Amino acid sequence: MNYYSLNKQAPNTSFKNAVIKGLAPDKGLYFPEHIEPLPKAFFNSIDSLSYSEIAFEAIKQFVSPDIPNHILKTIVDETLSFDFPIVKLNNHISTLELFHGPTMAFKDVGARFMARCLGYFNKNNNNKVTVLVATSGDTGGAVANGFLGVEGVNVVILYPSGKVSDIQEKQLTTLGQNITALEVNGTFDDCQAMVKTAFLDKSLTDNMQLTSANSINVARWLPQLFYFMFAYKQLHDKHKDIVFSVPSGNFGNICAGMMAQQLGLPIRHFIASNNANNVVTRYLTTQIYTPKPSVQTISNAMDVGAPSNFIRIQEIYKNRFDVLKNNLFSYSFSDDDTKEAMLEIYKKFNYVADPHGAVGYLGCQAYLKENTNAHCVFLETAHPTKFLDVVETVIKEKQALPEQIQQVIGKEKQAVSIATYDDLKRFLHT
Ligand SMILES: *Cc1c(COP(=O)(O)O)cnc(C)c1O
């Protein structure tokens, strides 16, 4: 598969090159030249396929011929070494738990897949690749964990000081080896802006091979389409009209879901569930797209004022507002709404949701008020104990810490403080 730049000012390129470059030279995001729907037989026989088999079939066209099938099979197997269970709350709402990976965030899948692709491409290369990534919380940990020990790859993670949870901070600052954390005196948008500037800075890119592991990178973004297929496998014999409510920040996850739909997966609608950062909710009502500085919320991984993947969604629907609007619903919720929802989910269903999942749950409820007969699946994008303070304050129950979290909690934070782009540059040069 070749990829083109959504800015249309750069040559088309291979999967390999798109992964290594991250962003096209014209600053555009890469997008596959063509999407070949999977045969009907694939969906009809999905019950007999394992998660690895489903994932392999779904991703194959996007990576071939750069990664041979037998290697891709191994990459997929290693990436998906944990479960993706559906938990049914009632006849209209389920949650898809995406937090069973090593850092207990859905981003583990994309990070693990990308790390293995880059490791394969860089195997016989003497030039180190530096992965530069901005995180609003979970990306950092997932990328750090996914890339830990991958030869020929250094990882530099920028995170906003004081704006990620304690556990998230531990996950991204305690690994050492080829992973460095930079604590930025600023917001997530500041971190993201610095990373973007670095990619365009010739004085850096002439001297080092920089790439991104944010969802702008196709190898981070595309594997997220697996989740929607895994949910379908678990639900399709009981429920026909499946709708996904995706707690959204940079819109990579939901956009990957739309790719699954392009591959033929029967999905009735998508719901982009937002916190107070509601650029897309407003766009769908006003048809005016106005990115804004992000505001801080308790669902901090979605505190994004300018969602980087929205342009890919526009591309999928060829910029036709009506077509998009027929497929995508969007609602926005306050922190108070979110806390109330966490309590309601706990009281009604005896289920502990994290703040992001709770926003997804609220999206389901809002949708089901307008649309009947659907089965709405909200994605539980992180384990509730990653947001321990909020969760315990709201539901007033002590939470037991899972193994993955216990492991990092006693480790010592190691981070380099920076404030400006010049600080970042100085760090990368040394
Ligand atoms: C990253 C993240 C999101 C947002 O995902 P996008 O793909 O950026 O829309 C939602 N919830 C959690 C817990 C996350 O870490």
XYZ file of C-alpha atoms and ligand atoms in Angstrom, residues 105-107 136-139 168 215 220 224 246-254 301-302 304 309 354 356 381-382 387, ligand 1:
44
model
C -4.646 2.003 28.103
C -6.026 1.256 24.650
C -2.937 2.860 23.159
C -1.725 14.072 27.302
C -1.352 11.051 29.563
C -1.640 7.574 28.164
C 0.359 7.766 24.938
C 0.535 7.955 34.156
C -1.734 8.659 16.154
C 0.032 3.699 15.554
C -6.822 0.546 16.394
C -15.654 6.559 21.398
C -14.239 8.908 24.041
C -12.302 11.164 21.706
C -9.330 13.489 21.970
C -7.174 13.458 18.860
C -9.832 11.366 17.076
C -7.401 8.626 16.067
C -9.362 5.821 17.663
C -12.731 6.763 16.222
C -6.427 12.231 27.664
C -9.174 13.969 25.703
C -7.297 18.325 22.894
C -6.933 13.114 13.046
C -12.766 5.591 34.425
C -13.025 8.639 29.788
C -10.107 3.337 27.016
C -8.201 3.112 30.310
C -7.314 7.863 37.513
C -5.781 8.783 24.071
C -6.982 8.535 24.888
C -8.259 8.891 24.432
C -8.466 9.642 23.142
O -8.154 8.869 22.005
P -7.946 9.583 20.577
O -7.577 8.497 19.667
O -6.868 10.606 20.760
O -9.245 10.237 20.247
C -9.347 8.565 25.213
N -9.200 7.942 26.400
C -7.992 7.595 26.879
C -7.903 6.944 28.208
C -6.848 7.861 26.141
O -5.662 7.539 26.623
